[in-house]
Short mmCIF file of N, CA, C and O and ligand atoms in Angstrom, two decimals:
data_model
loop_
_atom_site.label_atom_id
_atom_site.label_comp_id
_atom_site.label_asym_id
_atom_site.label_seq_id
_atom_site.Cartn_x
_atom_site.Cartn_y
_atom_site.Cartn_z
N ALA A 185 160.27 48.13 114.94
CA ALA A 185 160.25 49.85 114.60
C ALA A 185 161.94 50.31 114.30
O ALA A 185 162.70 49.24 113.94
N ILE A 186 161.47 51.84 113.92
CA ILE A 186 162.90 52.36 113.35
C ILE A 186 164.01 52.09 114.29
O ILE A 186 164.06 51.86 115.26
N ASP A 187 165.24 52.07 113.48
CA ASP A 187 166.56 51.70 113.81
C ASP A 187 166.88 52.85 114.47
O ASP A 187 167.57 53.61 113.11
N PRO A 188 167.18 53.54 115.95
CA PRO A 188 167.64 54.72 115.91
C PRO A 188 169.24 54.96 115.62
O PRO A 188 169.44 55.83 115.60
N ASN A 189 169.87 53.72 115.24
CA ASN A 189 171.25 54.04 114.80
C ASN A 189 171.40 54.02 113.34
O ASN A 189 172.64 53.53 112.56
N PHE A 190 170.07 54.16 113.06
CA PHE A 190 170.46 53.98 111.30
C PHE A 190 171.78 55.03 110.39
O PHE A 190 172.21 54.32 109.45
N ASP A 191 171.96 55.78 111.14
CA ASP A 191 173.01 56.96 110.28
C ASP A 191 174.16 55.94 110.26
O ASP A 191 174.94 56.24 109.55
N THR A 192 174.40 55.04 111.05
CA THR A 192 175.49 54.35 111.27
C THR A 192 175.64 53.00 110.64
O THR A 192 176.29 52.48 110.64
N ASN A 193 174.46 52.26 110.76
CA ASN A 193 174.11 50.94 110.31
C ASN A 193 173.54 51.15 108.99
O ASN A 193 173.43 49.89 108.17
N ARG A 194 173.24 51.79 108.40
CA ARG A 194 172.84 52.08 106.87
C ARG A 194 173.67 53.01 106.03
O ARG A 194 174.60 54.15 106.79
N GLU A 195 173.80 52.89 104.31
CA GLU A 195 174.24 54.08 103.85
C GLU A 195 173.38 54.88 103.35
O GLU A 195 172.46 54.61 102.89
N LYS A 196 173.99 56.03 103.47
CA LYS A 196 173.30 57.39 102.50
C LYS A 196 173.03 56.90 101.21
O LYS A 196 174.12 56.89 100.45
N VAL A 197 171.62 56.94 100.27
CA VAL A 197 171.78 56.40 98.86
C VAL A 197 171.70 57.51 98.01
O VAL A 197 171.42 57.06 96.79
N GLY A 198 170.93 58.44 98.36
CA GLY A 198 170.75 59.30 97.89
C GLY A 198 169.71 60.56 98.84
O GLY A 198 169.68 60.18 99.67
N GLU A 199 168.74 61.76 97.84
CA GLU A 199 167.95 62.55 98.38
C GLU A 199 166.53 62.33 97.82
O GLU A 199 166.73 62.45 96.49
N GLU A 200 165.54 62.85 98.05
CA GLU A 200 164.31 62.91 97.78
C GLU A 200 163.39 63.70 98.33
O GLU A 200 163.65 63.97 99.58
N ASN A 201 162.99 65.18 97.27
CA ASN A 201 162.40 65.84 98.01
C ASN A 201 162.73 66.65 99.19
O ASN A 201 162.30 67.52 100.41
N GLY A 202 164.27 66.77 99.03
CA GLY A 202 165.16 67.50 100.01
C GLY A 202 165.80 66.84 101.25
O GLY A 202 166.46 67.52 101.78
N VAL A 203 165.44 65.73 101.24
CA VAL A 203 166.10 64.42 102.73
C VAL A 203 166.84 63.39 102.05
O VAL A 203 166.28 63.01 101.17
N ALA A 204 167.60 63.60 103.06
CA ALA A 204 168.27 62.08 102.71
C ALA A 204 167.33 60.69 102.88
O ALA A 204 166.66 60.68 103.26
N VAL A 205 168.24 59.74 101.90
CA VAL A 205 167.53 58.65 101.79
C VAL A 205 168.61 57.69 102.35
O VAL A 205 169.57 57.27 101.51
N TRP A 206 168.42 56.44 103.37
CA TRP A 206 169.10 55.63 103.73
C TRP A 206 168.79 54.52 103.20
O TRP A 206 167.48 53.98 103.52
N GLY A 207 169.31 53.67 102.31
CA GLY A 207 169.26 52.21 102.09
C GLY A 207 169.19 51.01 102.82
O GLY A 207 168.92 51.24 104.44
N PRO A 208 168.75 49.86 102.46
CA PRO A 208 168.55 49.43 100.93
C PRO A 208 167.24 50.35 100.53
O PRO A 208 166.26 49.99 100.95
N VAL A 209 167.36 50.46 99.31
CA VAL A 209 165.99 50.69 98.31
C VAL A 209 166.24 50.14 97.33
O VAL A 209 166.91 49.88 96.33
N GLU A 210 165.02 49.12 97.34
CA GLU A 210 164.46 48.38 96.16
C GLU A 210 163.20 48.50 95.71
O GLU A 210 162.14 47.80 96.14
N PRO A 211 162.76 50.03 95.20
CA PRO A 211 161.50 50.12 94.95
C PRO A 211 160.77 48.95 94.05
O PRO A 211 161.28 48.55 92.75
N PRO A 212 159.75 48.76 94.15
CA PRO A 212 158.37 49.36 94.99
C PRO A 212 158.56 49.00 96.34
O PRO A 212 158.02 49.25 97.05
N GLU A 213 159.06 47.86 96.77
CA GLU A 213 158.97 46.90 98.31
C GLU A 213 159.54 47.57 99.16
O GLU A 213 159.47 47.72 100.20
N LYS A 214 160.99 47.95 98.98
CA LYS A 214 161.72 48.66 99.87
C LYS A 214 162.21 50.30 99.54
O LYS A 214 163.08 50.52 98.60
N LEU A 215 161.86 50.73 100.76
CA LEU A 215 162.07 52.70 100.38
C LEU A 215 163.14 53.42 101.28
O LEU A 215 163.15 54.75 101.21
N GLY A 216 163.29 52.36 102.12
CA GLY A 216 164.61 52.85 103.22
C GLY A 216 164.01 54.23 103.98
O GLY A 216 162.75 54.02 104.13
N ILE A 217 164.54 54.67 104.59
CA ILE A 217 164.43 55.79 105.82
C ILE A 217 164.78 56.97 105.31
O ILE A 217 165.61 57.09 104.62
N HIS A 218 163.89 57.97 105.55
CA HIS A 218 163.79 59.34 104.86
C HIS A 218 164.10 60.14 105.93
O HIS A 218 163.26 60.02 106.62
N GLY A 219 165.13 60.95 105.88
CA GLY A 219 165.18 61.99 106.74
C GLY A 219 166.68 61.75 107.91
O GLY A 219 166.66 60.82 107.79
N THR A 220 167.00 62.69 108.26
CA THR A 220 168.08 62.62 109.13
C THR A 220 167.68 62.71 110.52
O THR A 220 167.62 62.31 111.51
N HIS A 221 167.29 64.23 110.94
CA HIS A 221 167.05 64.84 111.91
C HIS A 221 165.98 64.07 112.42
O HIS A 221 165.68 63.54 113.81
N VAL A 222 164.81 64.52 111.41
CA VAL A 222 163.64 63.57 111.88
C VAL A 222 163.95 62.39 110.68
O VAL A 222 163.62 62.81 109.39
N ALA A 223 163.13 61.43 111.21
CA ALA A 223 163.65 60.20 109.99
C ALA A 223 162.29 59.34 109.89
O ALA A 223 161.94 58.55 111.21
N VAL A 224 161.99 58.92 109.33
CA VAL A 224 160.76 57.87 108.88
C VAL A 224 161.09 56.70 108.11
O VAL A 224 162.00 56.66 106.97
N ASP A 225 160.74 55.38 108.82
CA ASP A 225 161.20 53.87 108.23
C ASP A 225 159.77 54.02 107.10
O ASP A 225 158.74 53.77 107.68
N TYR A 226 160.30 53.95 106.15
CA TYR A 226 159.36 53.97 105.23
C TYR A 226 158.65 52.76 104.76
O TYR A 226 157.44 52.42 104.05
N ASP A 227 159.23 51.62 105.06
CA ASP A 227 158.86 50.44 105.19
C ASP A 227 158.12 49.61 106.18
O ASP A 227 157.61 48.96 106.57
N ILE A 228 158.01 50.57 107.10
CA ILE A 228 157.10 50.45 108.61
C ILE A 228 155.99 51.27 108.54
O ILE A 228 154.79 51.15 108.75
N CYS A 229 155.96 52.78 108.22
CA CYS A 229 155.38 53.27 108.03
C CYS A 229 153.69 53.31 107.12
O CYS A 229 153.59 52.30 106.41
N LEU A 230 152.39 53.03 108.19
CA LEU A 230 151.41 52.45 107.62
C LEU A 230 150.52 53.76 107.07
O LEU A 230 149.33 53.31 107.07
N ALA A 231 151.23 54.93 106.98
CA ALA A 231 150.16 55.98 106.57
C ALA A 231 149.02 56.32 107.53
O ALA A 231 147.76 57.03 107.34
N ASP A 232 149.26 56.08 108.98
CA ASP A 232 148.24 56.58 109.88
C ASP A 232 148.02 57.80 109.74
O ASP A 232 147.25 58.34 109.92
N GLY A 233 148.98 59.04 109.92
CA GLY A 233 148.66 60.20 109.31
C GLY A 233 148.94 61.46 110.89
O GLY A 233 148.75 62.30 110.62
N ALA A 234 148.86 60.53 112.13
CA ALA A 234 148.79 61.27 113.16
C ALA A 234 150.16 62.19 113.32
O ALA A 234 149.91 63.33 114.06
N CYS A 235 151.27 61.87 112.94
CA CYS A 235 152.29 62.99 113.01
C CYS A 235 151.88 64.22 112.16
O CYS A 235 152.14 65.17 112.64
N LEU A 236 151.64 63.60 110.80
CA LEU A 236 151.54 65.12 110.16
C LEU A 236 150.66 66.06 110.85
O LEU A 236 150.50 66.90 110.60
N GLU A 237 149.32 65.33 111.41
CA GLU A 237 148.46 66.11 111.43
C GLU A 237 148.79 66.73 112.97
O GLU A 237 148.34 68.01 113.28
N ASN A 238 149.89 66.61 113.56
CA ASN A 238 149.79 66.58 115.22
C ASN A 238 150.89 67.53 115.19
O ASN A 238 151.75 68.35 116.22
N CYS A 239 152.07 67.61 114.17
CA CYS A 239 153.73 67.95 114.31
C CYS A 239 153.04 69.65 114.53
O CYS A 239 152.62 70.18 113.67
N PRO A 240 153.62 70.57 115.24
CA PRO A 240 153.42 72.00 115.58
C PRO A 240 153.88 72.53 114.57
O PRO A 240 153.46 73.77 114.63
N VAL A 241 154.89 72.11 113.95
CA VAL A 241 155.33 73.12 112.75
C VAL A 241 155.87 72.60 111.47
O VAL A 241 156.40 73.29 110.46
N ASP A 242 154.82 71.56 111.52
CA ASP A 242 154.27 71.39 109.96
C ASP A 242 155.68 70.69 109.28
O ASP A 242 155.98 70.95 107.99
N VAL A 243 156.20 69.65 110.19
CA VAL A 243 157.47 69.29 109.84
C VAL A 243 157.05 68.36 108.17
O VAL A 243 158.01 67.93 107.18
N PHE A 244 156.14 67.34 108.12
CA PHE A 244 155.41 66.43 107.16
C PHE A 244 154.65 66.91 105.95
O PHE A 244 154.03 67.50 106.35
N THR A 245 155.11 65.99 105.14
CA THR A 245 154.39 66.32 103.89
C THR A 245 154.07 64.78 103.37
O THR A 245 154.81 64.05 103.52
N TRP A 246 152.60 64.62 102.79
CA TRP A 246 152.34 63.22 101.99
C TRP A 246 153.33 62.96 100.77
O TRP A 246 153.14 64.19 100.05
N VAL A 247 153.59 61.89 100.73
CA VAL A 247 154.05 61.67 99.27
C VAL A 247 153.69 60.12 99.00
O VAL A 247 153.30 59.26 99.99
N ASP A 248 153.38 60.17 97.57
CA ASP A 248 152.92 58.69 96.95
C ASP A 248 154.34 58.14 96.94
O ASP A 248 154.87 57.80 96.80
N THR A 249 153.71 56.32 97.20
CA THR A 249 154.63 55.22 97.25
C THR A 249 153.94 54.25 96.67
O THR A 249 153.39 53.40 97.23
N PRO A 250 153.44 54.63 95.41
CA PRO A 250 152.33 53.31 95.00
C PRO A 250 153.11 52.09 94.63
O PRO A 250 154.82 51.90 94.64
N ASP A 251 151.97 50.61 94.81
CA ASP A 251 152.97 49.70 95.15
C ASP A 251 153.75 49.05 96.19
O ASP A 251 154.37 47.68 96.40
N HIS A 252 153.99 49.91 97.24
CA HIS A 252 154.69 49.55 98.45
C HIS A 252 153.54 48.74 99.08
O HIS A 252 152.62 48.81 99.44
N PRO A 253 154.00 47.52 99.90
CA PRO A 253 153.30 46.60 100.48
C PRO A 253 152.78 47.01 101.56
O PRO A 253 151.32 46.87 101.97
N VAL A 254 153.07 47.98 101.98
CA VAL A 254 152.34 48.75 103.69
C VAL A 254 151.48 49.58 103.60
O VAL A 254 150.29 49.63 104.05
N SER A 255 151.70 50.33 102.60
CA SER A 255 150.97 51.51 102.30
C SER A 255 151.34 52.53 100.68
O SER A 255 152.56 52.53 100.64
N GLU A 256 150.31 53.40 100.53
CA GLU A 256 150.59 53.44 98.77
C GLU A 256 150.91 55.44 99.32
O GLU A 256 150.92 56.18 98.57
N VAL A 257 150.65 55.49 100.69
CA VAL A 257 151.54 57.19 100.68
C VAL A 257 152.30 57.09 101.91
O VAL A 257 152.38 56.23 103.26
N LYS A 258 153.38 57.75 102.24
CA LYS A 258 154.28 57.97 103.44
C LYS A 258 154.19 59.40 103.90
O LYS A 258 153.98 60.39 102.76
N VAL A 259 154.69 59.70 104.81
CA VAL A 259 154.99 60.93 105.08
C VAL A 259 156.82 61.18 104.89
O VAL A 259 157.64 60.63 105.43
N GLU A 260 156.91 62.50 104.35
CA GLU A 260 158.23 62.58 103.95
C GLU A 260 158.36 64.00 104.93
O GLU A 260 157.73 64.94 105.09
N PRO A 261 159.43 64.08 105.79
CA PRO A 261 160.11 65.10 106.58
C PRO A 261 160.99 66.50 106.12
O PRO A 261 161.85 66.76 106.28
N THR A 262 160.03 66.77 105.22
CA THR A 262 160.51 67.89 104.28
C THR A 262 160.81 69.18 105.00
O THR A 262 161.88 69.57 104.42
N ASN A 263 160.60 69.42 106.02
CA ASN A 263 161.00 70.72 107.02
C ASN A 263 161.57 69.95 108.24
O ASN A 263 161.54 70.60 109.20
N GLU A 264 162.87 69.21 108.13
CA GLU A 264 163.06 68.90 109.07
C GLU A 264 163.98 69.61 109.87
O GLU A 264 164.05 69.54 111.14
N ASP A 265 163.97 70.45 109.42
CA ASP A 265 165.06 71.98 109.89
C ASP A 265 164.31 72.41 110.99
O ASP A 265 164.98 73.15 111.66
N GLN A 266 162.99 72.36 110.71
CA GLN A 266 162.08 73.61 111.29
C GLN A 266 161.57 72.71 112.92
O GLN A 266 161.12 73.30 113.73
N CYS A 267 161.92 71.31 112.90
CA CYS A 267 161.89 70.53 113.88
C CYS A 267 162.10 71.41 115.22
O CYS A 267 163.61 71.44 115.72
N ILE A 268 161.26 70.94 116.52
CA ILE A 268 161.28 71.87 117.61
C ILE A 268 161.97 70.82 118.71
O ILE A 268 161.96 70.92 120.07
N ASP A 269 162.21 69.37 118.34
CA ASP A 269 162.02 68.14 119.17
C ASP A 269 161.43 67.98 120.31
O ASP A 269 161.43 67.62 121.41
N CYS A 270 159.83 67.99 119.81
CA CYS A 270 159.22 68.26 120.93
C CYS A 270 158.49 66.45 121.34
O CYS A 270 157.96 65.90 121.99
N MET A 271 159.26 65.82 120.07
CA MET A 271 158.83 64.43 120.35
C MET A 271 157.74 63.83 120.16
O MET A 271 156.98 62.63 120.16
N LEU A 272 156.50 64.72 119.79
CA LEU A 272 155.42 64.21 119.75
C LEU A 272 155.05 63.34 118.81
O LEU A 272 154.49 62.13 118.68
N CYS A 273 155.51 63.20 117.51
CA CYS A 273 155.41 62.31 116.53
C CYS A 273 156.04 60.66 117.35
O CYS A 273 155.76 59.87 116.30
N VAL A 274 157.02 61.32 117.32
CA VAL A 274 157.71 59.76 118.13
C VAL A 274 156.84 58.87 118.95
O VAL A 274 156.56 58.00 118.62
N ASP A 275 155.91 59.82 120.22
CA ASP A 275 155.22 59.21 120.54
C ASP A 275 154.12 58.46 120.31
O ASP A 275 153.11 57.72 120.51
N ILE A 276 153.55 59.22 119.15
CA ILE A 276 151.99 59.00 118.58
C ILE A 276 151.85 58.09 117.36
O ILE A 276 151.16 57.14 117.31
N CYS A 277 153.38 57.94 117.26
CA CYS A 277 153.01 56.77 115.56
C CYS A 277 153.31 55.38 116.22
O CYS A 277 153.59 55.03 116.94
N PRO A 278 151.81 54.66 115.22
CA PRO A 278 151.32 53.84 116.29
C PRO A 278 151.95 52.31 115.86
O PRO A 278 152.32 51.51 116.80
N VAL A 279 153.51 52.63 114.78
CA VAL A 279 154.41 51.49 114.83
C VAL A 279 155.46 51.92 114.92
O VAL A 279 156.71 51.48 114.24
N ASP A 280 155.68 53.16 115.57
CA ASP A 280 157.06 53.64 115.73
C ASP A 280 157.89 53.80 114.23
O ASP A 280 159.24 53.21 114.67
N ALA A 281 157.77 54.06 113.86
CA ALA A 281 158.01 54.17 112.60
C ALA A 281 159.24 55.55 112.43
O ALA A 281 160.12 55.57 111.27
N ILE A 282 158.95 56.39 113.07
CA ILE A 282 159.98 58.12 113.64
C ILE A 282 160.76 58.03 114.26
O ILE A 282 160.62 57.59 115.45
N ASP A 283 162.17 58.67 114.60
CA ASP A 283 163.20 58.56 115.19
C ASP A 283 163.37 60.30 114.91
O ASP A 283 163.85 60.79 113.84
N VAL A 284 163.32 60.92 116.07
CA VAL A 284 163.89 62.06 116.21
C VAL A 284 165.50 62.10 116.83
O VAL A 284 165.24 62.00 118.32
N ASP A 285 166.50 62.60 116.39
CA ASP A 285 167.72 62.78 116.93
C ASP A 285 167.72 64.28 117.47
O ASP A 285 168.01 64.95 117.29
N ALA A 286 167.56 64.19 118.86
CA ALA A 286 166.98 65.40 120.01
C ALA A 286 168.29 65.55 120.43
O ALA A 286 168.34 66.75 120.90
N SER A 287 169.45 64.64 120.53
CA SER A 287 170.76 65.02 121.37
C SER A 287 171.68 66.26 120.56
O SER A 287 171.39 66.25 119.79
FE1 SF4 B 510 157.23 67.78 115.00
FE2 SF4 B 510 157.85 67.42 117.11
FE3 SF4 B 510 158.02 65.73 115.51
FE4 SF4 B 510 159.78 67.66 115.32
S1 SF4 B 510 159.31 66.24 116.78
S2 SF4 B 510 158.94 66.67 113.41
S3 SF4 B 510 158.40 69.28 116.24
S4 SF4 B 510 156.28 66.54 116.06
FE1 F3S B 511 153.44 56.86 109.34
FE2 F3S B 511 153.61 56.73 112.09
FE3 F3S B 511 153.47 58.98 110.70
S1 F3S B 511 152.48 55.07 110.55
S2 F3S B 511 152.40 58.47 108.86
S3 F3S B 511 155.22 58.05 110.51
S4 F3S B 511 152.02 58.36 112.59
#
């Protein structure tokens, strides 16, 4: 599962598609955690899609991650600023790849 304390345990190494990326990042195998308020662990996400299909405010967007060992697409929390903290994505992800900081 995603580390809910990633923002203290990891370093922000850059931005992609307008969201923060938390390392380590060593493409194509290691892609880090994407997002801050809504965070997706790219090394855990297996592209189930339930988060994207069910988010009431369309926070997520598919992005290509060619040659990643787990899946070749991932969800980017591009609209994380719109999140209403319903926690649906956190509850529905089969591999616990998402953390939402509702505090
Ligand atoms: Fe969307 Fe709810 Fe997840 Fe926020 S917590 S990203 S609103 S599904
Ligand atoms: Fe990935 Fe989980 Fe969404 S596997 S696509 S973060 S439901």
